[in-house]
Coordinates of N, CA and C in Angstrom, one line a residue:
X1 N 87.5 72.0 63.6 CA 87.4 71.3 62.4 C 86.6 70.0 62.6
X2 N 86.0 69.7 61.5 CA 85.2 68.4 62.0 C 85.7 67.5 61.9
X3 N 86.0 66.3 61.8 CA 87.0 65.2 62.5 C 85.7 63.9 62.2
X4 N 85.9 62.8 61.2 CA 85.2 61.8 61.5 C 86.4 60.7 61.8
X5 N 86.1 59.9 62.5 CA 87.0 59.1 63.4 C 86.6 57.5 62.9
X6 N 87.0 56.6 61.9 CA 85.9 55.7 61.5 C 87.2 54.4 62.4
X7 N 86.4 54.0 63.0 CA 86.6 52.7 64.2 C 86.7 53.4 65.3
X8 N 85.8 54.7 65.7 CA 85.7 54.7 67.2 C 85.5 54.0 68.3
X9 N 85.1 52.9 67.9 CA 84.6 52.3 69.3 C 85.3 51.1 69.6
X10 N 86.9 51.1 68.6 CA 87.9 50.4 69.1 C 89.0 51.0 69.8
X11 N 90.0 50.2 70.3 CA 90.9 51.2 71.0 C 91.9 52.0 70.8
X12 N 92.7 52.0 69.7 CA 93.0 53.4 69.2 C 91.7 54.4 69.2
X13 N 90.5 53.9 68.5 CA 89.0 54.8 68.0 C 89.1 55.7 69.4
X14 N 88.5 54.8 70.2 CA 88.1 55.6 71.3 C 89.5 56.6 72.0
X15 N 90.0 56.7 72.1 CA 91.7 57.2 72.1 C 91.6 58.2 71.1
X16 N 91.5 58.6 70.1 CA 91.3 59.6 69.3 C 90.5 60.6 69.4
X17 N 89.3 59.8 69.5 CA 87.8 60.6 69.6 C 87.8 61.4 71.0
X18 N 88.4 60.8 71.6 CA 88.6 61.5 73.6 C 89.7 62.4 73.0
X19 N 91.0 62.3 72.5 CA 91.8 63.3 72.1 C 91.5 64.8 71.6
X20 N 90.6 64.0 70.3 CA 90.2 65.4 69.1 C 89.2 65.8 69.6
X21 N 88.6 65.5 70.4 CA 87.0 66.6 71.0 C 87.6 67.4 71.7
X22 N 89.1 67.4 72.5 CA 89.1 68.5 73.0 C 89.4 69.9 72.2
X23 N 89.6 69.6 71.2 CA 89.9 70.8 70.5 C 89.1 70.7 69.0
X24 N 88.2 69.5 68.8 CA 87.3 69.6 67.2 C 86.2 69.4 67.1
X25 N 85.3 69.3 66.9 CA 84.0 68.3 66.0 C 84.2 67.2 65.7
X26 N 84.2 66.4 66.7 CA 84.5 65.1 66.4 C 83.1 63.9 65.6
X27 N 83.1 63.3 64.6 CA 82.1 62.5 64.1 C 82.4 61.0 64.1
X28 N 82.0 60.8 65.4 CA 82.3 59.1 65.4 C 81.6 58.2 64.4
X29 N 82.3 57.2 63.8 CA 82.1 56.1 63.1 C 82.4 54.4 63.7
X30 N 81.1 53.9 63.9 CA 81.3 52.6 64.5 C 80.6 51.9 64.1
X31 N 80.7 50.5 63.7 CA 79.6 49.6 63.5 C 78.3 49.9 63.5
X32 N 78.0 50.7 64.8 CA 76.5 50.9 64.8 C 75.7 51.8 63.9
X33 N 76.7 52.4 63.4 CA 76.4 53.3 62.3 C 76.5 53.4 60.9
X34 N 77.8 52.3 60.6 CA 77.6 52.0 59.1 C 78.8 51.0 59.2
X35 N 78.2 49.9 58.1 CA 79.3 48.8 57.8 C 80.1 49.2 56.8
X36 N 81.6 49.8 57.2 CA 82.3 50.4 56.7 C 82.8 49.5 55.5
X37 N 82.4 48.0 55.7 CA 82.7 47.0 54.3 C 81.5 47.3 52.7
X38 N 81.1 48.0 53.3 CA 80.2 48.5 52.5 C 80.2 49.6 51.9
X39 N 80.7 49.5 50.7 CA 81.5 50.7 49.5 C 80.2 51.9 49.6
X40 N 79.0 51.8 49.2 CA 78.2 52.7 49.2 C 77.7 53.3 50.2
X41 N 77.9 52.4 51.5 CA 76.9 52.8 52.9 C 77.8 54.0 53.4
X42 N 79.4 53.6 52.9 CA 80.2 54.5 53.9 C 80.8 55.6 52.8
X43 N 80.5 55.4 51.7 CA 80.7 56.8 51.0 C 79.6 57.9 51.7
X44 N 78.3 57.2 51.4 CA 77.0 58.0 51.6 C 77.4 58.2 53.3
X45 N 77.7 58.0 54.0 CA 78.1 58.1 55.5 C 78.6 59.5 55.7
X46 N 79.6 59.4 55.0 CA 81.3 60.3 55.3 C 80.3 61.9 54.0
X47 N 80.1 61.4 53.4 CA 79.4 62.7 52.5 C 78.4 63.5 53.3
X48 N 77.4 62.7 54.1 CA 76.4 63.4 55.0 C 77.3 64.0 56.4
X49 N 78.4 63.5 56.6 CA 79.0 64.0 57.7 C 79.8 65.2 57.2
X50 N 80.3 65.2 55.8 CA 81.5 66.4 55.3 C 82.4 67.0 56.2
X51 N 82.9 65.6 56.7 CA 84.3 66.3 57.4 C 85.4 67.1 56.7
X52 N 86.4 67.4 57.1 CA 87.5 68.1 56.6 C 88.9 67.2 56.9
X53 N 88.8 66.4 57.5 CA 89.6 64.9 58.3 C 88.7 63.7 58.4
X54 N 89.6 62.6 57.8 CA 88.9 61.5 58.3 C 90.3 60.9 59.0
X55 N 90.0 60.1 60.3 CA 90.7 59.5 60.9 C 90.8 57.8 60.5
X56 N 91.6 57.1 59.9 CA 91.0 55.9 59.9 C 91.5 54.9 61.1
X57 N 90.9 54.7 61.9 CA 91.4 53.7 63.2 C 90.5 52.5 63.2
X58 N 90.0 51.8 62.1 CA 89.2 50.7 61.5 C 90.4 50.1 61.1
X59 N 90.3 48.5 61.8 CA 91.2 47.7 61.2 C 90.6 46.1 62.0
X60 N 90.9 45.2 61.1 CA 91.0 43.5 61.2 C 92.4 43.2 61.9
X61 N 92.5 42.9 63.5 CA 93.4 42.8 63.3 C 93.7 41.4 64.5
X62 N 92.7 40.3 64.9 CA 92.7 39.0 65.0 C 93.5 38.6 64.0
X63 N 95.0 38.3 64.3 CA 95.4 37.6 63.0 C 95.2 36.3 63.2
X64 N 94.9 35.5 63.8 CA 94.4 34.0 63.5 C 93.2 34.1 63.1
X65 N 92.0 34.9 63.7 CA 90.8 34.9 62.7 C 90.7 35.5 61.6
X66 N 92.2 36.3 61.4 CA 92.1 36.4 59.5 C 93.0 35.5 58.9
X67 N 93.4 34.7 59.4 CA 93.7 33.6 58.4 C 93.1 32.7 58.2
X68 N 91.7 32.4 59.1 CA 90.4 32.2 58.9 C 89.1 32.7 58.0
X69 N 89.0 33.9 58.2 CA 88.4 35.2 57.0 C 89.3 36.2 57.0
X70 N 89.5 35.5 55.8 CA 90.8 36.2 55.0 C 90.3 37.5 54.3
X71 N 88.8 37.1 53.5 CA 88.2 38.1 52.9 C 87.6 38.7 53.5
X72 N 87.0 38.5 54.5 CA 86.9 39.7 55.5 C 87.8 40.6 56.1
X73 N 89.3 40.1 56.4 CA 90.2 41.1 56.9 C 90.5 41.7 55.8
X74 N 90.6 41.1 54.5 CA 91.1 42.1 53.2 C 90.0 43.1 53.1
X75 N 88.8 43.4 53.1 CA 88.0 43.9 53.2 C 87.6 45.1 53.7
X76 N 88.6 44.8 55.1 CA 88.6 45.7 56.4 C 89.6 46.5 55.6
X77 N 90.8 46.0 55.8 CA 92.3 46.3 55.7 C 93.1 46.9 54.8
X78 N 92.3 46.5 53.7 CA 92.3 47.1 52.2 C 91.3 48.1 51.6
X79 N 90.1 47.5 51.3 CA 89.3 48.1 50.6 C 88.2 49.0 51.4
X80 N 88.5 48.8 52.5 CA 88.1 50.2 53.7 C 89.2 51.6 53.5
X81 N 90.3 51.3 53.7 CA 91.2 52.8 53.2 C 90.9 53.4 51.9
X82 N 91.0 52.4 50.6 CA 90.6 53.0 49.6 C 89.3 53.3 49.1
X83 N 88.3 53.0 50.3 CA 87.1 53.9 50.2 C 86.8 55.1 50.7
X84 N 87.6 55.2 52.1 CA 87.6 56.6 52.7 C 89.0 57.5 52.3
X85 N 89.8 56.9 51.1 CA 90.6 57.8 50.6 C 89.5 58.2 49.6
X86 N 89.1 57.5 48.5 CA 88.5 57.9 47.6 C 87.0 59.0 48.3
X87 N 86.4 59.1 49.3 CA 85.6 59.9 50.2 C 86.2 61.3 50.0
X88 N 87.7 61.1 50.8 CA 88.5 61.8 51.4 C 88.6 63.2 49.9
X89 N 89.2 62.4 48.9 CA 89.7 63.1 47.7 C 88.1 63.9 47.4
X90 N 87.0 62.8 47.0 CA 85.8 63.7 46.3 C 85.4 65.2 47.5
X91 N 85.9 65.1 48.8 CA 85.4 65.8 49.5 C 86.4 67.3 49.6
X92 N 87.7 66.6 49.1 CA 89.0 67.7 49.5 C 89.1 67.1 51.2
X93 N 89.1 66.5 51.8 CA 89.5 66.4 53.2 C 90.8 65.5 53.4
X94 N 91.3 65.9 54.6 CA 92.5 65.1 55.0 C 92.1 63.4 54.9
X95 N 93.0 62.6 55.2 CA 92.8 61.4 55.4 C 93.8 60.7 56.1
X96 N 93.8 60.3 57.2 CA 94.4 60.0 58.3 C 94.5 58.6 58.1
X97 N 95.9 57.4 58.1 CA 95.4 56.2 57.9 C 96.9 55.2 59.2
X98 N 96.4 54.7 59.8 CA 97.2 53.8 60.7 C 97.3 53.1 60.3
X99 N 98.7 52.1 60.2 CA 99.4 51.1 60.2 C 99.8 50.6 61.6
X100 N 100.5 49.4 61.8 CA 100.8 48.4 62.7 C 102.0 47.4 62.6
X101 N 102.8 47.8 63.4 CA 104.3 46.7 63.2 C 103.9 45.6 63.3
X102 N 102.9 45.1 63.9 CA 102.2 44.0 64.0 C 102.1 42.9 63.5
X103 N 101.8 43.3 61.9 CA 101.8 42.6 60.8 C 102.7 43.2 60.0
X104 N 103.8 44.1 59.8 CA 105.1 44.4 59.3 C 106.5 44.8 60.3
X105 N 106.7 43.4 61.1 CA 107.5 44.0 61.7 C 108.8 44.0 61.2
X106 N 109.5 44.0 59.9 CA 110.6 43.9 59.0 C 111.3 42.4 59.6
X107 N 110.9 41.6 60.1 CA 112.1 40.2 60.6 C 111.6 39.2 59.7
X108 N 110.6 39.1 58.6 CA 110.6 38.1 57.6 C 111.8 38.1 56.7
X109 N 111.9 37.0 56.2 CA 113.1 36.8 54.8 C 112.5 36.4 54.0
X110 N 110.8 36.9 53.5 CA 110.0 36.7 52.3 C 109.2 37.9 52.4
X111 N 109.1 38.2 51.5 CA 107.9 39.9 51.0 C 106.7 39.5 52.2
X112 N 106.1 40.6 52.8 CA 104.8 40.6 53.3 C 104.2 41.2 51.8
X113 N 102.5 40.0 51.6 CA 101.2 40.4 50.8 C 100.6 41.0 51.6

């Protein structure tokens, strides 16, 4: 199956991409290849790749330099999943998406935004 992997070259990414090549077609996605903040670069990306899975292991996750660039981690964190879901659906492919206790680890006594 072909498999694009978008934050390979972080450490879940690379972890994955070493996993699923032993058994898929793996299509790495890293920085070097498209700024995944970029609604059109990474549609047009994931379209010319037409995977059947997208992996998402792309994430902001310096949380003191996103309370710094905030709109940048929203960016990552947010509006990166619902580009490679919306990918995901025009294509019919899986969509793979990681979370992190990290930033939800249930011990607040106020809603996580």
């Amino acid at each position: 199956m072909r498999v694009l992997v978008a934050g390979a070259a972080g450490q879940l990414g690379q972890a994955m991409v070493a996993r699923l090549a032993r058994d898929h077609e793996v299509i790495p996605c890293t920085r070097a290849e498209v700024d995944l903040t970029v609604q059109a670069a990474t549609l047009d990306f994931v379209r010319r790749a037409r995977p059947r899975a997208i992996v998402n292991c792309a994430s902001y996750n310096d949380v003191d330099a996103a309370e710094r660039n905030q709109q940048h981690a929203f960016a990552t964190n947010a509006f990166v999943p619902r580009t490679l879901a919306r990918a995901a659906e025009e294509l019919d492919a899986t969509l793979i998406h990681y979370s992190t206790d990290f930033v939800f680890s249930g011990t607040s006594d106020r809603p996580y935004t």
